């Protein structure tokens, strides 16, 4: 079943006017719009059928894939929702048949056609591409909840409204009776994209020539409201750039500004206001590149045991971290207790640290900032070690092993973090306690007990203050602490509506990014814990949908993903508006993936890595690198040995 569009799939269909994509698996708004933008003549689009039915349950026929009449109810199950109606004030004494038809959506007009009228008039030829029912296996029927009833507001015509007061209508008649006619709509054969938040407004605002969407006409007021909704909730381009601009144009402007004004020709005089900084040009370049790359470049990090002489060996990553000062390095820990330092640009192993039977799954990793060859690794069995990947001899195959320092164990560990001076680190886990360690002496200094009512999943030091740290717990609280005050009481407490999965500081320490279960992502002011921004990511309803969020491009954007979903969302950290969705699909047919962890690349704008795990047929996981500024098509040859990653409607 169709699940994604290729970039050029409609490039040879400039005259296509009507398109039906009902009952597909299309789900991504951004790549869908990018593909449909190749259809300049498109005026009618359908990802679902809105069927009109009256209050007693009969439904009118609809134009499209499934001509379901009043006596032929749909076989698909319907989501139990309160009946929602379209109310129209119609003057039954003066409204002609044509006037009534003008009030109704395009698909309902068919009910008012004369029985002998030819419905295949040239003006209504359906050029839709649709899936025939006999081509669909019963196992591919829409899941429960994919058929729904909604309220569809509508406007009465000026003639109908004027007749409420008994005034003369446009037909010259006087009204003495006004009826309130209610129409109920039910959705059938809906594709997943229809359930994306603000789907209808997004489509209308993005396809200006569209006249009919999902059997319902697009009125001027619909378009105006769609544009307002789009501006409120979405970014078309990053950094508030409103129009697409070519990279060449931006570079030309930058070069013209670099020429002393006395040497400029009249044609070289800048058209935009003076004083544009190099920082602004860099942002404009990002916007230009993203505007031309709807499908981002994605590939899995191709690292295996072959580099170690093990032909059958493969790693099972469980956690990873970018190096804070070396743009080419990354470390990941595995489910088998291994710690692997890689050059992720060349996809080569730099250092390999086996488990030696002492470590289980590596859940905590943190580089030291002032000693770039050192890192802390912690596993779920409580093992804690400091590794130095520089001061040790090479092995026979040229790979480095690491010297290590062992710390006192912290049972059921889930998180470690080093402070800004590389003197201390904290550990937390499946307990209400946090342990403080001295890196220089290798000693555990103190255990702070009962800091929360439930276990503390993540602990993070501030980026600049060596004594300030934050904790996130499944007791729904985020707490700020100060080591100088012997943390008995928190500096403050901020509460979420669900259990907190993680917290992190913005690079400048102005904000805290708190992620609670099922997409509850909020940005807090680090000074007092007050709410700065609620990103309002739609919830799935799952209590096991553990959400993780991190900063991207400094503190400009955030990325957020959850373990029950195959999508990563990119949102502006100042407005909360959504920039893109990035969707993952497994390499094997029928396999699905979910987001286990993710990090923004600290050196490359709009680059990130995602730890994605298969839900079936195995629990295999892999690190996927994403570049939102590069195209999936033009960068395949530049993958540096990494395999191109299959995607399902990857936003970009």
XYZ file of C-alpha atoms in Angstrom:
652
model
C 0.000 0.000 0.000
C 1.278 3.443 -0.896
C 2.999 5.054 2.093
C 5.164 7.822 0.623
C 5.700 10.059 -2.362
C 8.854 10.341 -4.393
C 9.978 13.867 -5.183
C 9.351 13.607 -8.924
C 6.303 11.320 -8.896
C 3.981 14.001 -10.347
C 6.500 15.929 -12.429
C 5.105 14.618 -15.724
C 1.447 15.399 -14.895
C 1.110 19.198 -15.153
C -2.515 18.971 -16.340
C -3.796 16.667 -13.600
C -6.785 18.404 -11.996
C -8.303 15.814 -9.638
C -6.505 13.336 -7.406
C -7.840 10.792 -4.924
C -5.480 9.154 -2.421
C -8.047 7.622 -0.078
C -7.144 4.608 2.039
C -3.398 4.953 1.465
C -0.748 5.069 4.200
C 0.353 8.623 3.405
C 1.016 10.444 6.669
C 3.542 13.284 6.278
C 2.205 16.756 5.546
C 5.454 18.301 4.323
C 6.553 15.769 1.739
C 2.979 15.410 0.542
C 2.790 19.131 -0.182
C 6.216 19.058 -1.837
C 5.047 16.304 -4.199
C 1.674 17.944 -4.914
C 3.374 21.252 -5.699
C 4.326 19.669 -9.044
C 0.625 19.734 -9.980
C -0.171 23.361 -10.896
C -3.611 22.424 -12.262
C -4.775 20.469 -9.187
C -8.161 21.778 -8.044
C -9.695 18.759 -6.281
C -7.853 16.553 -3.800
C -9.062 13.733 -1.625
C -7.455 11.769 1.192
C -10.821 10.764 2.658
C -14.496 10.858 1.733
C -16.846 13.023 3.768
C -20.268 11.361 3.424
C -23.379 13.351 4.250
C -26.093 11.489 6.140
C -29.304 12.719 7.758
C -30.329 12.440 11.397
C -31.821 8.970 10.958
C -28.589 7.540 9.654
C -29.071 7.503 5.873
C -26.214 8.857 3.847
C -26.088 10.704 0.582
C -23.912 9.554 -2.239
C -20.466 10.969 -2.634
C -18.345 11.615 -5.615
C -15.282 9.449 -5.535
C -13.919 6.065 -4.753
C -16.894 4.469 -3.061
C -20.422 5.321 -4.205
C -22.144 4.415 -0.966
C -25.847 5.142 -1.104
C -28.401 5.568 1.692
C -29.251 1.882 1.659
C -25.629 0.798 1.517
C -23.876 1.644 4.770
C -20.126 1.373 4.837
C -18.623 -1.875 6.047
C -15.891 0.009 7.913
C -16.336 0.521 11.629
C -16.945 4.087 12.761
C -15.387 5.896 15.689
C -17.994 6.618 18.331
C -18.091 10.405 18.405
C -20.868 12.870 19.246
C -22.939 13.684 16.156
C -21.698 16.851 14.545
C -23.865 18.768 12.153
C -23.674 21.346 9.419
C -26.486 23.813 10.034
C -27.845 25.879 7.134
C -30.631 28.448 7.288
C -32.649 27.816 4.134
C -35.782 29.739 3.140
C -37.947 26.949 1.807
C -40.494 29.381 0.330
C -38.073 31.231 -1.920
C -34.939 29.099 -2.372
C -34.880 27.454 -5.745
C -33.316 24.072 -6.333
C -30.240 25.779 -7.729
C -29.985 28.051 -4.677
C -30.134 25.084 -2.326
C -27.485 23.304 -4.343
C -25.274 26.375 -4.073
C -25.419 26.043 -0.293
C -24.294 22.446 -0.273
C -20.836 20.940 -0.631
C -19.816 19.711 -4.081
C -20.344 16.049 -3.244
C -23.879 16.639 -1.921
C -24.999 18.431 -5.072
C -25.315 15.040 -6.716
C -28.402 14.388 -4.580
C -30.161 17.302 -6.220
C -29.383 16.330 -9.801
C -32.296 15.237 -11.973
C -32.509 11.471 -12.176
C -32.217 11.576 -15.960
C -29.334 14.066 -15.966
C -26.027 12.763 -17.241
C -23.655 12.881 -14.243
C -20.573 12.460 -16.426
C -20.627 16.037 -17.693
C -17.245 17.205 -18.909
C -17.056 19.760 -16.108
C -17.211 17.000 -13.521
C -15.010 14.300 -14.994
C -13.174 12.578 -12.142
C -9.521 12.040 -13.043
C -8.912 10.563 -9.591
C -6.293 7.913 -9.002
C -7.832 5.553 -6.493
C -7.571 2.082 -5.044
C -10.339 -0.271 -6.111
C -11.997 -2.214 -3.317
C -11.308 -5.543 -4.980
C -7.589 -4.721 -4.966
C -7.468 -4.426 -1.207
C -7.003 -7.415 1.014
C -9.317 -7.477 4.012
C -6.280 -7.431 6.267
C -5.528 -3.915 4.997
C -8.833 -2.444 6.063
C -8.665 0.830 7.948
C -7.960 0.382 11.660
C -10.597 1.315 14.240
C -11.047 5.046 14.483
C -10.213 5.801 10.865
C -13.817 6.575 10.117
C -15.290 9.442 12.033
C -18.045 12.014 12.248
C -17.327 15.715 12.535
C -18.933 19.123 12.716
C -18.466 21.030 9.531
C -19.386 24.719 9.959
C -20.854 26.443 6.958
C -22.283 29.788 5.957
C -25.791 30.563 4.770
C -25.916 32.654 1.626
C -26.721 36.323 1.927
C -30.125 35.624 0.362
C -30.979 33.049 2.991
C -29.820 35.260 5.849
C -31.729 38.293 4.609
C -34.906 36.242 4.427
C -34.819 35.704 8.187
C -36.129 39.243 8.539
C -38.743 38.863 5.880
C -36.871 41.084 3.420
C -36.884 40.702 -0.327
C -34.486 38.064 -1.576
C -32.352 38.232 -4.674
C -35.085 36.344 -6.485
C -37.553 39.055 -5.620
C -39.730 36.968 -3.269
C -40.699 37.704 0.305
C -39.822 35.118 2.889
C -42.273 33.991 5.483
C -40.575 30.824 6.639
C -36.998 29.868 7.405
C -35.977 26.266 8.067
C -32.929 25.078 9.969
C -31.504 22.173 7.967
C -28.867 20.021 9.622
C -26.409 17.811 7.767
C -24.190 15.251 9.435
C -20.906 14.123 7.882
C -18.984 10.922 8.345
C -15.466 10.221 7.092
C -14.675 7.041 5.180
C -11.498 5.567 3.738
C -9.323 8.133 5.484
C -5.542 8.042 5.071
C -3.401 8.634 8.191
C -2.526 12.146 7.021
C -6.128 13.176 7.753
C -5.489 12.707 11.463
C -2.523 15.037 11.573
C -3.222 18.135 13.632
C -4.537 21.010 11.457
C -4.439 18.790 8.370
C -7.177 20.586 6.461
C -5.813 24.062 7.173
C -2.288 22.945 6.233
C -3.421 21.596 2.871
C -5.575 24.611 2.010
C -2.866 27.118 2.950
C -0.211 25.201 0.998
C -2.131 24.622 -2.265
C -3.567 28.011 -3.263
C -5.317 26.799 -6.431
C -7.198 23.985 -4.646
C -10.991 24.359 -4.769
C -12.254 21.089 -3.242
C -10.640 19.057 -0.450
C -12.098 15.716 0.662
C -15.410 16.338 -1.123
C -15.883 19.681 0.624
C -15.561 23.018 -1.185
C -13.003 25.582 -0.071
C -14.591 28.973 0.511
C -12.816 32.290 0.823
C -13.336 32.300 4.578
C -11.900 28.761 4.761
C -8.758 29.943 2.999
C -8.425 32.985 5.229
C -8.806 30.897 8.391
C -6.421 28.256 7.038
C -3.732 30.866 6.451
C -4.166 32.207 9.977
C -3.992 28.702 11.448
C -0.930 27.844 9.385
C 0.890 30.994 10.500
C 0.038 30.266 14.130
C 1.136 26.628 14.208
C 3.667 26.071 11.404
C 6.826 27.482 9.863
C 7.148 27.223 6.106
C 10.884 27.960 6.296
C 13.265 28.237 9.273
C 14.162 31.492 10.976
C 10.898 33.139 9.898
C 11.952 33.405 6.273
C 8.731 33.806 4.336
C 9.839 33.288 0.733
C 12.023 30.691 -0.895
C 15.341 32.102 -2.061
C 18.093 30.420 -4.021
C 21.495 29.776 -2.482
C 23.120 31.573 -5.430
C 21.045 34.699 -4.787
C 22.025 34.781 -1.116
C 25.719 34.311 -1.904
C 25.561 37.103 -4.490
C 24.048 39.473 -1.935
C 26.744 38.590 0.568
C 29.520 39.187 -1.967
C 28.039 42.521 -3.059
C 28.015 43.681 0.546
C 31.672 42.679 0.866
C 32.584 45.038 -2.013
C 33.361 48.569 -0.797
C 30.529 50.883 -1.809
C 32.857 53.095 -3.877
C 33.631 50.147 -6.156
C 30.061 48.947 -6.629
C 28.274 49.387 -9.903
C 24.659 50.488 -9.976
C 23.552 46.888 -10.549
C 25.525 45.764 -7.503
C 23.802 48.083 -5.057
C 22.000 45.951 -2.430
C 18.249 45.680 -2.697
C 17.702 44.756 0.954
C 18.321 46.935 4.049
C 21.950 47.489 4.984
C 23.653 45.888 7.936
C 22.859 42.249 7.306
C 25.253 40.182 9.415
C 27.094 37.027 8.461
C 24.977 35.275 11.084
C 21.863 36.366 9.221
C 23.294 35.145 5.912
C 24.014 31.749 7.481
C 20.387 31.516 8.567
C 19.189 32.558 5.127
C 21.364 29.851 3.578
C 19.794 27.284 5.914
C 16.329 28.427 4.865
C 17.247 28.285 1.167
C 18.701 24.799 1.431
C 15.778 23.463 3.435
C 13.327 25.046 1.019
C 14.869 23.044 -1.822
C 15.181 19.776 0.130
C 11.746 18.462 0.983
C 13.149 14.945 1.401
C 16.175 15.178 3.714
C 19.239 13.042 3.365
C 19.106 10.118 5.814
C 21.388 7.150 6.219
C 22.188 4.673 8.943
C 25.567 4.793 10.627
C 27.318 1.824 9.056
C 29.489 0.497 11.879
C 29.912 -3.234 12.433
C 32.216 -5.754 14.010
C 33.967 -6.264 10.683
C 36.454 -3.576 11.659
C 37.354 -5.715 14.668
C 37.881 -8.858 12.619
C 34.462 -10.271 13.505
C 32.699 -10.952 10.198
C 29.412 -11.814 11.863
C 29.580 -9.149 14.548
C 27.074 -6.335 14.710
C 26.494 -3.725 17.375
C 23.220 -3.084 19.151
C 23.408 0.580 20.198
C 21.369 1.701 23.186
C 22.719 5.186 23.900
C 24.962 7.685 22.116
C 26.505 11.145 22.471
C 28.238 13.560 20.109
C 31.684 14.744 21.195
C 31.485 18.310 22.619
C 34.589 19.666 20.841
C 35.528 17.237 18.046
C 32.945 17.421 15.265
C 33.859 14.017 13.826
C 33.542 11.900 16.985
C 30.608 10.123 18.543
C 30.410 7.461 21.243
C 27.707 4.843 21.601
C 27.054 2.179 24.203
C 25.417 -1.119 23.371
C 22.913 -3.494 24.878
C 25.821 -5.903 25.344
C 27.864 -3.504 27.485
C 30.314 -2.363 24.807
C 31.461 1.251 24.431
C 32.419 2.245 20.877
C 33.993 5.558 19.838
C 33.548 6.232 16.113
C 34.413 8.799 13.511
C 30.853 9.224 12.290
C 31.961 11.271 9.277
C 34.191 8.497 7.912
C 32.176 5.742 9.625
C 35.259 4.182 11.188
C 35.803 2.833 14.679
C 38.320 4.896 16.653
C 38.196 3.004 19.943
C 36.466 -0.164 21.063
C 35.918 -1.052 24.731
C 34.496 -4.556 25.257
C 32.191 -5.340 28.121
C 34.543 -7.807 29.837
C 31.446 -9.312 31.414
C 31.171 -6.420 33.878
C 28.656 -4.214 32.102
C 25.146 -4.837 30.880
C 23.235 -2.342 28.737
C 25.044 0.999 28.628
C 22.434 3.632 29.480
C 24.612 6.552 30.606
C 27.339 8.268 28.576
C 28.950 11.679 29.031
C 32.101 13.225 27.569
C 34.332 15.462 29.665
C 34.604 18.951 28.181
C 38.124 19.983 29.191
C 39.649 16.529 28.771
C 38.300 15.551 25.348
C 39.687 12.013 25.405
C 37.790 11.062 28.572
C 34.222 9.906 29.062
C 31.997 8.438 31.768
C 29.993 5.278 30.993
C 27.362 3.693 33.208
C 25.329 0.523 32.747
C 22.008 -0.680 34.103
C 23.736 -3.121 36.480
C 25.282 -0.146 38.311
C 28.772 -0.269 36.831
C 30.418 3.157 36.470
C 33.727 3.752 34.683
C 35.866 6.625 33.452
C 37.604 5.800 30.162
C 40.501 7.617 28.526
C 40.760 6.775 24.833
C 44.101 8.539 24.356
C 46.559 7.288 26.976
C 46.764 3.643 26.089
C 48.538 1.396 23.591
C 47.034 0.319 20.287
C 45.974 -3.267 19.708
C 47.334 -5.558 16.996
C 44.645 -4.464 14.534
C 45.437 -0.789 15.077
C 42.400 -0.015 17.222
C 42.736 1.635 20.580
C 41.565 0.224 23.850
C 40.999 2.438 26.849
C 42.458 2.800 30.307
C 39.749 3.115 32.947
C 38.878 4.158 36.479
C 36.108 2.325 38.337
C 33.683 4.130 40.660
C 31.352 2.804 43.327
C 28.302 1.255 41.747
C 24.908 2.944 41.464
C 22.233 0.269 41.225
C 19.778 0.328 38.304
C 21.456 3.320 36.741
C 19.742 5.228 33.912
C 21.634 8.534 33.669
C 25.049 10.152 34.250
C 26.176 13.735 33.696
C 29.423 15.683 34.239
C 29.499 19.285 35.456
C 30.964 22.213 33.523
C 34.406 22.051 35.200
C 34.893 18.263 34.781
C 35.334 17.895 38.552
C 32.069 16.160 39.491
C 29.434 13.937 37.967
C 25.979 12.791 39.027
C 24.207 9.460 38.600
C 20.510 8.641 38.837
C 18.358 5.604 38.113
C 15.413 3.526 39.245
C 15.451 5.025 42.732
C 14.581 8.288 44.466
C 18.266 9.031 45.067
C 21.078 10.831 43.249
C 24.781 10.093 43.810
C 27.582 12.679 43.538
C 31.084 11.543 42.468
C 34.478 13.240 42.455
C 36.235 12.560 39.149
C 39.761 13.375 40.287
C 39.749 11.124 43.352
C 37.400 8.470 41.967
C 35.331 8.597 45.176
C 31.612 8.820 45.690
C 31.149 11.950 47.778
C 27.505 11.739 48.757
C 24.131 10.167 48.057
C 21.162 12.556 48.158
C 18.157 10.526 49.252
C 14.424 10.917 48.622
C 14.796 13.785 46.179
C 11.563 12.712 44.459
C 8.534 10.537 45.188
C 9.316 8.179 42.283
C 12.429 7.174 40.375
C 14.640 9.823 38.783
C 15.103 8.952 35.147
C 17.482 11.771 34.143
C 19.801 14.168 35.972
C 21.531 17.066 34.179
C 24.113 19.623 35.270
C 23.821 23.150 33.947
C 26.152 23.965 31.042
C 27.849 26.888 32.774
C 27.348 26.668 36.515
C 29.230 23.718 38.091
C 26.886 23.468 41.090
C 23.428 23.766 39.497
C 21.591 20.647 38.321
C 18.071 19.530 37.443
C 16.265 16.234 37.970
C 13.263 14.765 36.163
C 11.095 12.092 37.740
C 8.064 9.996 36.989
C 6.418 11.653 40.007
C 5.597 14.398 37.452
C 8.064 16.901 38.940
C 11.069 18.726 37.525
C 13.323 20.075 40.286
C 16.242 22.492 40.269
C 19.021 21.997 42.821
C 22.173 23.812 43.989
C 25.085 21.863 45.488
C 26.153 24.962 47.417
C 22.930 24.721 49.420
C 23.416 21.038 50.328
C 20.412 19.948 48.305
C 17.853 19.184 50.970
C 15.234 21.424 49.393
C 15.025 22.208 45.687
C 15.409 25.756 44.395
C 12.003 25.242 42.822
C 9.675 22.540 41.519
C 7.819 22.531 38.190
C 5.059 19.983 37.692
C 3.900 18.203 34.548
C 0.578 16.442 34.082
C 2.363 13.110 33.447
C 5.590 11.424 34.441
C 8.729 13.219 33.263
C 11.028 11.194 31.025
C 13.864 13.716 30.797
C 15.055 17.294 31.168
C 17.940 19.279 29.683
C 19.293 22.830 29.778
C 19.468 25.087 26.744
C 23.088 25.766 25.709
C 22.991 29.203 27.356
C 21.200 27.874 30.472
C 18.280 30.269 30.000
C 15.740 27.470 29.615
C 14.891 23.945 30.669
C 13.353 21.579 28.133
C 11.079 19.118 29.956
C 9.677 16.016 28.247
C 6.879 14.064 29.900
C 5.092 10.894 28.792
C 3.096 11.038 25.545
C 4.433 14.196 23.896
C 4.016 16.636 26.753
C 6.961 18.880 25.895
C 7.413 22.249 27.605
C 10.112 24.888 27.830
C 10.589 26.430 31.277
C 12.505 29.476 32.388
C 15.572 28.131 34.188
C 15.536 31.057 36.629
C 12.271 30.140 38.337
C 10.733 27.165 36.512
C 7.802 29.139 35.111
C 6.308 28.031 31.808
C 7.809 29.752 28.792
C 6.343 27.628 25.994
C 4.088 24.595 25.586
C 4.822 22.911 22.256
C 1.360 21.289 22.169
C 2.468 18.135 20.386
C -0.576 15.866 19.912
C -0.840 13.022 22.406
C -1.432 9.436 21.325
C -3.252 8.333 24.470
C -0.557 5.784 25.358
C 0.855 5.778 28.884
C 3.942 3.981 27.537
C 4.777 6.600 24.897
C 8.019 7.863 26.438
C 9.029 11.193 24.909
C 12.531 12.642 24.618
C 13.440 16.127 23.406
C 16.700 18.000 22.813
C 17.849 21.332 21.455
C 18.923 21.819 17.836
C 20.968 24.682 16.338
C 21.930 25.990 19.751
C 18.662 26.993 21.357
C 16.857 27.953 18.127
C 14.907 24.708 17.596
C 14.022 21.532 19.418
C 13.633 17.958 18.204
C 11.219 15.589 19.887
C 10.476 11.892 19.427
C 8.644 9.151 21.306
C 9.041 5.407 21.631
C 5.541 4.577 20.324
C 5.905 6.731 17.210
C 8.069 6.668 14.104
C 8.229 10.446 13.723
C 10.615 13.151 14.967
C 9.181 16.657 15.139
C 11.229 19.818 14.626
C 9.790 22.904 16.347
C 10.894 26.495 16.841
C 12.075 26.972 20.431
C 10.794 30.559 20.568
C 7.325 30.218 19.038
C 6.567 26.490 19.262
C 5.652 26.452 15.562
C 6.371 23.190 13.764
C 8.987 23.294 11.024
C 9.130 19.674 9.832
C 8.265 16.073 10.667
C 10.813 13.341 9.971
C 9.352 9.847 9.637
C 11.156 6.532 9.838
C 10.369 3.213 8.236
C 12.280 -0.029 8.605
C 14.393 -1.450 5.824
C 12.484 -4.719 5.684
C 9.023 -4.745 4.179
C 6.360 -4.519 6.858
C 8.805 -3.609 9.606
C 8.262 -0.512 11.702
C 10.544 1.574 13.863
C 10.261 3.864 16.842
C 12.399 6.631 18.295
C 14.470 5.430 21.237
C 16.749 8.445 21.573
C 17.946 11.432 19.556
C 20.513 14.252 19.600
C 21.057 17.427 17.610
C 24.484 17.738 15.984
C 26.283 20.511 17.950
C 28.405 21.528 14.945
C 26.111 21.324 11.912
C 22.848 23.270 11.600
C 19.750 21.143 11.106
C 21.690 17.893 11.440
C 20.817 15.239 13.997
C 21.112 11.564 14.808
C 18.255 9.293 15.844
C 18.558 5.999 17.679
C 15.767 4.032 16.035
C 14.694 0.547 17.072
C 12.674 -2.012 15.149
C 9.477 -3.204 16.760
C 9.425 -6.257 14.543
C 10.635 -8.762 13.574
C 13.494 -8.211 16.044
C 14.670 -5.640 18.558
C 17.533 -4.515 16.341
C 18.442 -0.837 16.643
C 20.577 1.531 14.610
C 21.726 5.147 14.600
C 20.275 7.147 11.716
C 21.926 10.397 10.653
C 19.665 13.109 9.269
C 20.592 16.219 7.297
C 17.613 18.512 6.717
C 19.647 20.798 4.452
C 20.565 18.126 1.902
C 18.371 16.284 -0.541
C 17.902 12.532 -0.349
C 18.362 12.301 -4.115
C 21.450 14.428 -4.723
C 23.368 13.135 -1.707
C 23.199 9.400 -2.219
C 26.679 9.374 -3.677
C 28.013 11.361 -0.720
C 26.970 8.851 1.903
C 30.590 7.985 2.682
C 29.855 4.308 2.714
C 26.642 4.602 4.739
C 23.557 2.962 3.342
C 20.773 5.213 2.182
C 17.965 4.956 4.711
C 14.455 4.014 3.528
C 11.889 6.534 4.602
C 8.166 6.967 4.857
C 7.194 10.517 3.914
C 10.210 12.076 5.532
C 9.566 15.760 6.133
C 12.142 18.275 5.022
